[in-house]
Coordinates of C-alpha atoms and ligand atoms in Angstrom, one line a residue:
M45 CA -11.0 16.4 17.3
S46 CA -7.5 17.6 18.0
H47 CA -6.4 20.8 16.4
G48 CA -9.4 20.7 14.2
Y49 CA -8.4 17.6 12.3
P50 CA -10.4 14.4 12.8
R51 CA -8.4 11.6 14.5
V52 CA -8.2 8.8 11.9
A53 CA -7.4 5.1 12.3
Y54 CA -6.2 3.9 8.9
F55 CA -6.8 0.1 8.6
C56 CA -4.9 -1.9 6.0
M57 CA -3.9 -5.5 5.5
E58 CA -0.3 -4.6 4.6
F59 CA 2.1 -1.8 5.2
G60 CA 5.3 -1.4 3.1
L61 CA 7.4 1.0 5.3
S62 CA 10.8 -0.7 4.7
E63 CA 12.2 -3.7 3.0
T64 CA 13.3 -4.8 6.5
L65 CA 9.7 -4.8 7.9
T66 CA 8.4 -7.7 5.8
I67 CA 4.6 -7.2 6.4
Y68 CA 3.9 -6.1 2.8
S69 CA 3.4 -7.8 -0.5
G70 CA 2.9 -5.1 -3.2
G71 CA 1.5 -1.8 -4.3
L72 CA -1.3 -1.6 -1.6
G73 CA 1.3 -1.9 1.2
V74 CA 3.7 0.5 -0.4
L75 CA 0.9 3.1 -0.7
A76 CA -0.1 2.5 2.9
G77 CA 3.6 3.0 4.0
D78 CA 3.9 6.3 2.1
F79 CA 0.5 7.4 3.6
L80 CA 1.8 6.9 7.2
R81 CA 5.0 8.7 6.4
S82 CA 3.2 11.7 4.9
A83 CA 0.8 11.8 7.8
R84 CA 3.7 12.0 10.2
A85 CA 5.4 14.7 8.1
L86 CA 2.2 16.8 8.0
G87 CA 1.6 16.3 11.7
V88 CA -2.0 15.1 11.4
P89 CA -3.5 12.9 14.1
L90 CA -3.6 9.5 12.2
V91 CA -2.6 6.0 13.3
G92 CA -2.2 2.8 11.2
V93 CA -3.8 -0.5 12.1
G94 CA -2.5 -3.7 10.6
I95 CA -1.3 -7.2 11.2
A96 CA 2.2 -8.5 12.3
W97 CA 2.4 -11.2 9.6
D98 CA 4.8 -13.9 10.6
E99 CA 5.5 -14.3 6.9
G100 CA 4.5 -11.4 4.8
Y101 CA 6.9 -10.5 2.1
T102 CA 8.3 -13.5 0.1
V103 CA 11.7 -13.6 -1.6
Q104 CA 11.6 -14.6 -5.3
R105 CA 14.2 -16.9 -6.6
I106 CA 14.5 -18.2 -10.2
G107 CA 15.2 -21.9 -10.4
A108 CA 17.5 -23.6 -12.8
D109 CA 14.4 -24.5 -14.8
G110 CA 13.6 -20.8 -15.3
L111 CA 10.6 -20.9 -13.0
P112 CA 10.1 -18.6 -10.1
E113 CA 9.8 -19.8 -6.5
D114 CA 8.6 -17.6 -3.7
L115 CA 10.1 -18.3 -0.3
P116 CA 8.7 -16.8 2.9
V117 CA 10.7 -14.5 5.1
K118 CA 10.2 -14.4 8.9
L119 CA 9.2 -11.1 10.5
D120 CA 12.1 -9.5 12.3
R121 CA 10.4 -8.9 15.7
S122 CA 13.2 -6.6 16.9
L123 CA 11.6 -3.9 14.8
L124 CA 8.4 -4.0 17.0
E125 CA 7.7 -2.6 20.4
T126 CA 5.1 -4.7 22.2
E127 CA 2.4 -2.8 24.1
Q128 CA 1.2 -3.7 27.6
A129 CA -2.5 -3.7 26.6
T130 CA -4.0 -6.9 25.1
V131 CA -7.4 -7.6 23.6
S132 CA -9.1 -10.7 22.4
V133 CA -11.5 -11.7 19.6
T134 CA -13.6 -14.8 19.1
I135 CA -12.7 -17.0 16.1
A136 CA -14.5 -20.2 15.3
G137 CA -15.8 -20.3 18.8
R138 CA -12.4 -19.9 20.5
E139 CA -11.3 -16.8 22.4
V140 CA -8.1 -15.6 20.7
P141 CA -6.0 -13.2 22.8
L142 CA -4.1 -10.7 20.7
Q143 CA -1.0 -8.7 21.5
I144 CA -0.5 -5.3 20.0
H145 CA 2.9 -4.1 18.6
R146 CA 3.8 -0.6 17.8
V147 CA 6.1 0.5 15.0
D148 CA 7.3 4.1 14.6
R149 CA 10.9 3.9 13.6
F150 CA 10.4 4.6 9.9
N151 CA 9.4 8.3 10.0
N152 CA 5.8 7.1 10.1
A153 CA 2.7 7.9 12.0
P154 CA 2.2 5.3 14.7
L155 CA 1.4 1.9 13.3
Y156 CA -0.3 -0.8 15.6
L157 CA 0.1 -4.4 14.5
L158 CA -2.0 -7.2 15.8
E159 CA -1.0 -10.8 16.4
P160 CA -2.3 -13.8 18.3
R161 CA -0.5 -14.0 21.6
E162 CA -0.5 -17.8 21.8
A163 CA 1.4 -20.2 19.6
R164 CA -1.7 -22.3 18.9
D165 CA -3.5 -19.3 17.3
R166 CA -0.6 -18.2 15.2
W167 CA -1.9 -20.0 12.1
I168 CA -4.2 -17.1 11.7
T169 CA -1.5 -14.6 10.9
R170 CA 1.1 -17.0 9.5
R171 CA 1.0 -15.8 5.9
L172 CA -0.2 -12.6 4.3
Y173 CA -3.0 -13.4 1.7
G174 CA -2.3 -17.1 2.6
G175 CA -4.7 -19.9 3.3
G176 CA -8.3 -20.5 2.2
P177 CA -11.6 -18.6 2.8
D178 CA -11.7 -19.7 6.5
D179 CA -8.1 -18.4 7.1
R180 CA -8.9 -15.1 5.3
V181 CA -12.0 -14.4 7.4
A182 CA -10.0 -15.3 10.6
Q183 CA -7.3 -12.8 9.5
E184 CA -9.9 -10.2 8.8
I185 CA -11.5 -10.6 12.2
V186 CA -8.1 -10.0 13.7
L187 CA -7.7 -6.8 11.6
G188 CA -11.2 -5.4 11.8
V189 CA -12.6 -6.5 15.2
G190 CA -9.2 -6.8 16.9
G191 CA -8.3 -3.4 15.5
V192 CA -11.3 -1.6 17.0
R193 CA -10.8 -3.3 20.3
A194 CA -7.0 -2.5 20.3
L195 CA -7.6 1.2 19.7
A196 CA -10.0 1.3 22.6
A197 CA -7.7 -0.7 24.9
L198 CA -4.8 1.7 24.1
G199 CA -6.9 4.7 24.6
V200 CA -6.4 6.0 21.1
Q201 CA -9.3 8.3 20.5
T202 CA -10.7 7.8 17.0
D203 CA -13.2 10.0 15.1
L204 CA -13.0 8.2 11.8
Y205 CA -12.2 4.6 10.8
H206 CA -10.7 4.5 7.3
F207 CA -10.9 1.0 5.6
N208 CA -8.2 1.1 3.0
E209 CA -9.6 -1.7 0.8
G210 CA -12.3 -4.1 1.9
H211 CA -10.3 -6.4 4.2
A212 CA -11.1 -4.3 7.3
V213 CA -14.9 -4.1 7.0
F214 CA -15.5 -6.4 10.0
A215 CA -14.5 -3.3 12.0
G216 CA -17.8 -1.8 10.9
L217 CA -19.7 -4.8 12.2
E218 CA -17.9 -4.5 15.5
L219 CA -18.8 -0.9 15.8
I220 CA -22.5 -1.8 15.1
R221 CA -22.3 -4.7 17.6
R222 CA -21.0 -2.3 20.3
K223 CA -23.9 0.1 19.8
R224 CA -26.5 -2.8 19.8
G225 CA -24.9 -4.0 23.1
R226 CA -26.1 -0.7 24.5
G227 CA -29.6 -1.3 23.3
V228 CA -29.5 0.6 20.0
S229 CA -31.5 -1.0 17.1
F230 CA -29.7 -2.5 14.2
D231 CA -30.8 0.2 11.7
R232 CA -30.0 3.0 14.0
A233 CA -26.6 1.6 14.9
W234 CA -25.8 1.1 11.3
K235 CA -26.8 4.6 10.5
Q236 CA -24.7 6.0 13.4
V237 CA -21.5 4.1 12.6
R238 CA -21.6 5.3 9.0
Q239 CA -20.8 8.7 10.4
Q240 CA -17.5 7.3 11.6
I241 CA -16.4 5.2 8.6
V242 CA -14.8 6.0 5.2
F243 CA -13.7 3.5 2.6
T244 CA -11.2 3.3 -0.3
T245 CA -11.6 0.8 -3.1
H246 CA -8.5 -0.1 -5.0
T247 CA -9.3 -2.5 -7.9
P248 CA -11.4 -2.5 -11.0
V249 CA -10.5 -6.2 -11.5
D250 CA -13.6 -8.1 -10.4
A251 CA -11.7 -11.0 -8.9
G252 CA -9.8 -8.5 -6.7
N253 CA -13.0 -7.8 -4.8
E254 CA -13.2 -10.4 -2.1
K255 CA -16.5 -12.3 -1.4
H256 CA -17.3 -14.8 1.3
E257 CA -20.1 -17.3 1.8
L258 CA -22.3 -16.4 4.7
E259 CA -21.7 -19.9 6.0
V260 CA -17.9 -19.1 6.3
L261 CA -18.7 -15.9 8.2
R262 CA -21.0 -17.9 10.5
R263 CA -18.5 -20.7 11.1
M264 CA -15.5 -18.3 11.8
G265 CA -17.5 -16.0 14.0
A266 CA -17.7 -12.8 11.9
K267 CA -21.5 -13.1 11.9
Q268 CA -21.7 -13.1 15.7
G269 CA -24.6 -10.9 16.8
F270 CA -26.2 -10.5 13.4
T271 CA -29.0 -12.3 11.6
Q272 CA -28.3 -13.6 8.1
H273 CA -30.7 -11.0 6.8
E274 CA -28.8 -8.2 8.5
L275 CA -25.5 -9.3 7.1
E276 CA -27.0 -9.7 3.6
R277 CA -28.3 -6.1 3.8
I278 CA -24.8 -4.9 4.4
G279 CA -22.7 -7.1 2.1
G280 CA -25.1 -9.1 -0.1
R281 CA -24.9 -12.8 -0.7
P282 CA -22.2 -14.0 -1.0
F283 CA -20.9 -11.3 1.3
N284 CA -18.9 -8.9 -0.8
M285 CA -16.3 -7.0 1.2
T286 CA -16.3 -4.0 -1.2
V287 CA -20.1 -3.8 -1.2
A288 CA -20.0 -3.9 2.6
G289 CA -17.4 -1.1 2.6
L290 CA -19.6 1.0 0.5
R291 CA -22.7 0.5 2.6
L292 CA -20.9 0.9 6.0
S293 CA -19.2 4.2 5.1
L294 CA -20.1 7.8 5.0
R295 CA -18.1 8.4 1.8
A296 CA -15.8 6.4 -0.4
N297 CA -13.1 7.0 -2.9
A298 CA -11.3 5.5 -5.8
V299 CA -7.6 6.1 -6.3
A300 CA -7.4 8.1 -9.6
E301 CA -10.0 10.1 -11.6
L302 CA -10.5 7.5 -14.3
H303 CA -10.7 4.8 -11.6
G304 CA -13.5 6.9 -10.0
D305 CA -15.5 6.7 -13.3
T306 CA -14.8 3.0 -13.5
A307 CA -15.7 2.3 -9.9
R308 CA -18.9 4.4 -10.0
K309 CA -20.1 2.2 -13.0
M310 CA -18.8 -1.0 -11.4
W311 CA -20.8 -0.4 -8.2
S312 CA -23.8 1.5 -9.6
H313 CA -26.1 -1.5 -8.8
V314 CA -25.3 -1.3 -5.1
G315 CA -28.2 0.5 -3.4
D316 CA -27.6 2.6 -0.3
A317 CA -23.9 2.9 -1.1
A318 CA -21.7 5.8 -0.1
P319 CA -20.9 8.1 -3.0
I320 CA -17.5 7.3 -4.6
G321 CA -15.2 10.2 -5.2
A322 CA -11.6 10.1 -6.4
I323 CA -8.3 10.9 -4.7
T324 CA -5.3 10.1 -6.8
N325 CA -2.5 8.3 -5.1
G326 CA 0.9 9.8 -4.4
V327 CA 4.3 8.7 -3.3
D328 CA 6.7 10.0 -0.6
H329 CA 9.3 12.1 -2.4
R330 CA 11.5 11.9 0.7
V331 CA 11.9 8.2 0.1
W332 CA 11.6 7.8 -3.7
Q333 CA 13.4 10.8 -5.2
D334 CA 17.2 10.6 -5.4
A335 CA 19.0 13.4 -3.6
R336 CA 21.2 14.1 -6.6
V337 CA 18.2 14.6 -8.8
R338 CA 16.5 16.7 -6.2
D339 CA 19.6 19.0 -5.8
G340 CA 20.6 19.0 -9.5
A341 CA 17.4 19.6 -11.4
N342 CA 18.0 23.2 -12.1
D343 CA 21.3 23.0 -14.1
D344 CA 21.8 21.1 -17.3
A345 CA 25.2 19.6 -16.4
T346 CA 24.2 18.7 -12.8
L347 CA 21.0 17.1 -14.0
E348 CA 22.8 14.9 -16.5
D349 CA 25.3 14.0 -13.9
A350 CA 22.6 13.1 -11.4
R351 CA 20.8 11.0 -13.9
Q352 CA 24.1 9.2 -14.9
G353 CA 24.9 8.6 -11.3
C354 CA 21.5 6.9 -10.8
K355 CA 21.9 4.9 -13.9
R356 CA 25.4 3.8 -13.0
D357 CA 24.2 2.6 -9.5
L358 CA 21.5 0.5 -11.2
L359 CA 23.8 -1.0 -13.8
I360 CA 26.3 -2.0 -11.1
E361 CA 23.4 -3.7 -9.3
V362 CA 22.3 -5.4 -12.5
E363 CA 25.9 -6.7 -13.0
L364 CA 26.2 -7.9 -9.4
R365 CA 22.9 -9.8 -9.6
T366 CA 23.0 -11.2 -13.2
G367 CA 26.6 -10.9 -14.4
V368 CA 25.2 -8.9 -17.4
R369 CA 27.1 -5.6 -18.1
L370 CA 24.6 -3.2 -19.7
D371 CA 25.9 -0.3 -21.7
P372 CA 25.4 3.1 -19.9
D373 CA 25.3 4.9 -23.2
Q374 CA 22.3 2.9 -24.4
L375 CA 18.7 3.7 -23.5
V376 CA 17.4 1.6 -20.6
I377 CA 13.7 0.8 -20.4
G378 CA 12.4 -0.5 -17.1
F379 CA 9.3 -2.5 -16.4
A380 CA 8.6 -3.7 -12.9
R381 CA 5.1 -4.9 -11.9
R382 CA 3.1 -7.6 -10.4
A383 CA 3.1 -10.3 -13.0
T384 CA -0.5 -10.5 -14.0
A385 CA -2.0 -10.8 -17.5
Y386 CA -3.7 -7.3 -17.8
K387 CA -0.4 -5.5 -17.2
R388 CA 0.9 -7.1 -20.5
A389 CA 4.6 -7.2 -19.6
T390 CA 5.5 -8.7 -23.0
L391 CA 3.6 -6.2 -25.1
L392 CA 6.8 -5.0 -26.7
F393 CA 7.3 -8.6 -28.0
H394 CA 3.7 -9.0 -29.3
D395 CA 5.2 -8.4 -32.8
R396 CA 8.3 -10.5 -32.4
P397 CA 10.1 -9.5 -35.7
R398 CA 9.6 -5.8 -34.9
A399 CA 11.0 -6.4 -31.4
E400 CA 14.0 -8.2 -32.7
A401 CA 14.6 -5.4 -35.2
L402 CA 14.5 -2.9 -32.4
L403 CA 17.0 -4.9 -30.3
A404 CA 19.2 -5.4 -33.4
S405 CA 19.4 -1.6 -33.8
G406 CA 21.5 -1.7 -30.6
K407 CA 19.6 1.2 -29.2
V408 CA 17.4 -0.4 -26.5
Q409 CA 18.0 -2.4 -23.3
L410 CA 15.2 -3.8 -21.2
I411 CA 15.1 -4.5 -17.4
F412 CA 12.2 -6.5 -16.1
A413 CA 11.2 -7.3 -12.6
G414 CA 8.1 -8.6 -10.9
K415 CA 6.5 -11.3 -8.8
N416 CA 3.4 -13.3 -9.4
H417 CA 0.7 -13.8 -6.8
P418 CA 1.6 -17.1 -5.1
K419 CA -1.6 -18.8 -6.2
D420 CA -1.6 -17.4 -9.8
A421 CA -0.2 -20.1 -12.2
G422 CA -0.7 -17.7 -15.2
G423 CA 1.4 -15.1 -13.4
R424 CA 4.1 -17.6 -12.7
A425 CA 4.2 -18.6 -16.4
L426 CA 4.5 -14.9 -17.2
V427 CA 7.6 -14.5 -15.0
A428 CA 9.1 -17.6 -16.7
E429 CA 8.4 -15.9 -20.1
L430 CA 10.3 -12.8 -19.0
V431 CA 13.2 -15.0 -17.7
A432 CA 13.2 -16.8 -21.1
L433 CA 13.4 -13.4 -22.9
A434 CA 16.5 -12.5 -20.9
T435 CA 18.1 -15.8 -21.7
R436 CA 17.3 -15.3 -25.4
Y437 CA 18.7 -11.8 -25.6
P438 CA 21.4 -11.9 -23.0
K439 CA 23.1 -8.7 -23.8
Q440 CA 20.1 -6.5 -23.9
V441 CA 17.3 -8.0 -21.8
V442 CA 17.6 -8.8 -18.1
F443 CA 15.2 -10.1 -15.5
L444 CA 15.9 -9.0 -11.9
A445 CA 14.5 -11.4 -9.3
D446 CA 13.0 -10.3 -6.1
Y447 CA 11.3 -7.0 -6.8
D448 CA 11.1 -5.3 -3.4
L449 CA 11.2 -1.7 -2.0
K450 CA 15.0 -1.5 -2.4
L451 CA 15.0 -2.7 -6.0
G452 CA 12.0 -0.5 -6.6
R453 CA 14.0 2.5 -5.5
M454 CA 17.0 1.6 -7.8
L455 CA 14.8 0.9 -10.8
T456 CA 12.7 4.0 -10.6
R457 CA 15.8 6.1 -10.2
G458 CA 18.2 4.4 -12.6
C459 CA 16.3 3.6 -15.8
D460 CA 15.9 6.2 -18.6
V461 CA 12.3 5.2 -19.5
W462 CA 9.6 3.7 -17.4
L463 CA 7.2 1.5 -19.4
N464 CA 3.6 0.8 -18.4
T465 CA 1.3 -1.2 -20.6
P466 CA -2.0 -2.1 -18.8
R467 CA -5.1 -3.0 -20.5
R468 CA -7.2 0.1 -20.0
P469 CA -9.0 0.8 -17.6
L470 CA -7.8 -2.0 -15.3
E471 CA -4.9 -0.1 -13.7
A472 CA -6.6 1.7 -10.8
C473 CA -3.8 4.1 -10.3
G474 CA -0.2 2.8 -10.3
T475 CA 2.5 4.5 -8.3
S476 CA 5.8 3.3 -9.6
G477 CA 5.5 5.7 -12.6
M478 CA 5.2 8.6 -10.1
K479 CA 8.5 7.5 -8.5
A480 CA 10.1 7.3 -11.9
A481 CA 8.8 10.7 -12.9
M482 CA 10.1 12.5 -9.9
N483 CA 13.6 11.2 -10.8
G484 CA 13.4 12.4 -14.4
V485 CA 12.8 8.9 -15.7
L486 CA 10.4 9.5 -18.5
N487 CA 7.1 7.5 -18.5
V488 CA 6.0 5.8 -21.7
S489 CA 2.5 4.5 -20.7
I490 CA -1.0 3.6 -21.8
L491 CA -3.4 6.4 -20.7
D492 CA -4.7 4.5 -17.7
G493 CA -4.6 5.1 -13.9
W494 CA -2.7 8.2 -12.8
W495 CA -1.1 8.8 -16.3
V496 CA -4.4 10.2 -17.6
E497 CA -3.7 13.0 -15.2
G498 CA 0.1 13.2 -15.4
C499 CA 0.7 12.9 -19.1
T500 CA 1.1 15.9 -21.3
D501 CA 2.2 13.9 -24.4
G502 CA 5.7 14.8 -25.5
V503 CA 6.2 17.1 -22.6
T504 CA 6.1 15.2 -19.3
G505 CA 6.5 11.8 -21.0
W506 CA 4.6 10.0 -23.7
Q507 CA 1.2 8.2 -24.1
I508 CA 1.0 4.9 -26.0
G509 CA -1.9 4.9 -28.4
E510 CA -5.2 6.7 -27.8
E511 CA -7.7 7.1 -25.1
Q512 CA -10.1 4.6 -26.6
S513 CA -11.6 1.1 -26.0
Y514 CA -11.4 -1.9 -28.4
P515 CA -13.8 -4.6 -29.4
S516 CA -11.5 -7.3 -27.9
D517 CA -8.4 -7.8 -25.8
E518 CA -6.7 -9.1 -29.0
A519 CA -7.5 -6.0 -30.9
A520 CA -6.3 -3.8 -28.0
D521 CA -3.0 -5.7 -27.7
A522 CA -2.3 -5.5 -31.4
A523 CA -3.1 -1.8 -31.6
D524 CA -1.2 -0.9 -28.5
A525 CA 1.9 -2.9 -29.4
G526 CA 2.0 -1.2 -32.8
A527 CA 1.6 2.2 -31.2
L528 CA 4.3 1.5 -28.7
H529 CA 6.8 0.5 -31.4
Q530 CA 6.0 3.6 -33.5
L531 CA 6.4 5.8 -30.4
L532 CA 9.8 4.4 -29.6
E533 CA 11.0 4.6 -33.2
R534 CA 9.7 8.1 -34.0
E535 CA 9.8 9.9 -30.7
V536 CA 11.6 8.3 -27.8
L537 CA 14.8 7.1 -29.5
P538 CA 15.4 10.2 -31.5
A539 CA 14.9 12.4 -28.5
Y540 CA 17.2 10.3 -26.3
Y541 CA 20.0 10.0 -28.8
D542 CA 19.8 13.1 -31.0
D543 CA 18.1 15.8 -29.0
R544 CA 19.6 16.0 -25.4
P545 CA 18.2 19.5 -24.8
R546 CA 14.7 18.2 -25.5
W547 CA 15.3 15.1 -23.3
R548 CA 16.5 17.4 -20.4
Q549 CA 13.5 19.7 -20.8
M550 CA 11.2 16.7 -20.6
M551 CA 13.1 15.3 -17.5
R552 CA 12.6 18.7 -15.8
A553 CA 8.9 18.8 -16.8
S554 CA 8.5 15.3 -15.5
I555 CA 10.1 16.0 -12.1
D556 CA 8.1 19.2 -11.7
M557 CA 4.8 17.4 -12.6
A558 CA 5.5 14.6 -10.2
L559 CA 6.6 16.7 -7.2
T560 CA 3.8 19.2 -7.4
R561 CA 0.9 16.8 -8.2
F562 CA 1.8 13.2 -7.2
S563 CA 3.4 13.4 -3.8
S564 CA 1.8 11.6 -0.9
D565 CA 1.8 14.8 1.1
R566 CA -0.7 16.2 -1.5
M567 CA -2.6 12.9 -1.2
V568 CA -2.9 13.0 2.5
R569 CA -4.0 16.7 2.5
E570 CA -6.7 15.7 0.0
Y571 CA -7.9 12.9 2.2
Y572 CA -8.3 15.4 5.0
A573 CA -10.0 18.0 2.8
T574 CA -12.5 15.7 1.1
L575 CA -12.8 12.2 2.6
Y576 CA -12.2 12.9 6.3
T577 CA -14.9 15.6 6.6
R578 CA -18.0 15.0 8.6
E579 CA -20.9 16.5 6.7
E580 CA -23.3 14.0 5.3
P581 CA -23.2 13.5 1.5
A582 CA -26.2 12.5 -0.6
R583 CA -26.7 8.7 -0.8
R584 CA -28.4 6.7 -3.4
A585 CA -31.8 5.4 -2.5
A586 CA -31.9 2.0 -0.7
V587 CA -32.7 -0.9 -2.8
G588 CA -34.3 -4.0 -1.3
G589 CA -33.8 -4.6 2.4
Ligands
PLP1940 C1 5.8 1.4 -6.0 C2 5.9 -0.1 -5.9 C3 4.7 -0.8 -6.2 C4 3.5 -0.2 -6.8 O1 3.7 0.3 -8.1 P1 2.8 0.0 -9.3 O2 3.1 1.0 -10.3 O3 1.4 0.1 -8.8 O4 3.1 -1.4 -9.8 C5 4.8 -2.2 -6.1 N1 5.9 -2.8 -5.6 C6 7.0 -2.1 -5.2 C7 8.2 -2.8 -4.7 C8 7.0 -0.7 -5.4 O5 8.1 0.0 -5.0

């Protein structure tokens, strides 16, 4: 331990430190980027471990047919410093030498990125989340096994290995393998490495929790040194990366309080799992809060000026990108998310006549942005639907292509209202609303993820509907759409247009709430106080095995 803090290696598949370092795809990476920046700002002994994806981020373009295309971007290698040390891993029977790059130019704790050294092995890290099961397992061997070996080769002392999501669990197998190589039994080695591992789960959507056939693990080399029975005891069959994370770790966490409840239920059948606590995500205010808002929040006139400045910047960008000139005196509602069904981007249009009446009132403008997962046909259709809405209501609805960190900054600063409509409880946390809140952009959101904690209805923003569950998705959609319209008509629009003192008061309450409770500095402190501690928590009794 150095100055009393455990030395942590934070493993993640993606890191979103800057739009120029294209090794991220979405929210998980953005969170990991903010985590590394806060670790640096707080001066704690933490390093990141990831992959130097040749093609990580993809640029989204909308074709003449209104359909999105995602085009890969090559990594700018001038952002990396290559280390002298190299390591190797065995993948599908072949020894794959890896080089290690270091990144620390983004006010971040040191980040080590792995990549095959030889051109013939570069298929492995060609594309973030690309390829089939074999490719994914190969990537995860590079991250997990390569990561543990890289830290050792670099001489980076590590007390705790943090697997941020299940992609890194092969690091746990590698730590067990090393102990067995010194003659320790499987059970003892497993028990010992648990003292060194912590795990964060990020999704209550079942399909988001990766599983692999044991045959794939055998073929690609992840099984090396383990019997089938041993692997099954860790990850089940098929091998579930989240289950493995829970069984390999000392303690685990979900990413918001409600997500903690959901995750404990979701994984209650897993015997011998680490207890799952909750640490709510946060965002780096140094990056996400506009300086004008930061400096002007105390005075009525300067706060309004700061907000108008942010809005003007956004509307200029909208005009540059789309040719549409939105009205700065009309309310702007923003919605930027991964295009996936449960986030319900089109909820406002669920009742089409009511939506059209709202637009006809001339009081509302909508800005949408978002990318689909490359392999998600439904998500692609959803983006096309948003593009079609913009075509249909050209003066009041726009779709901005290519949602990235830069556009994320402009949107979460420049809108008046930030809309979030997930089907509860599927949004684990969500962080864009925190960015909006710290800029005085008022959240209008379903009580899901972080908003359960951040919302004081009518004070820090507004809740859509009630904290309840519905017999079907259809029932939930109809009820939530009705509640959203009623909220806009009765609360949001009257406050925005007719009660500026109230609106300003709410902006201040929102900024204050977000800065004090949802900064990534608070998040990292909480990881040190609760997850990165060494004493053994109570475990559930082992089942089977
Ligand atoms: C903040 C951010 C996210 C994550 O926000 P959510 O609320 O979880 O959707 C994703 N992408 C970008 C570009 C972001 O800035």
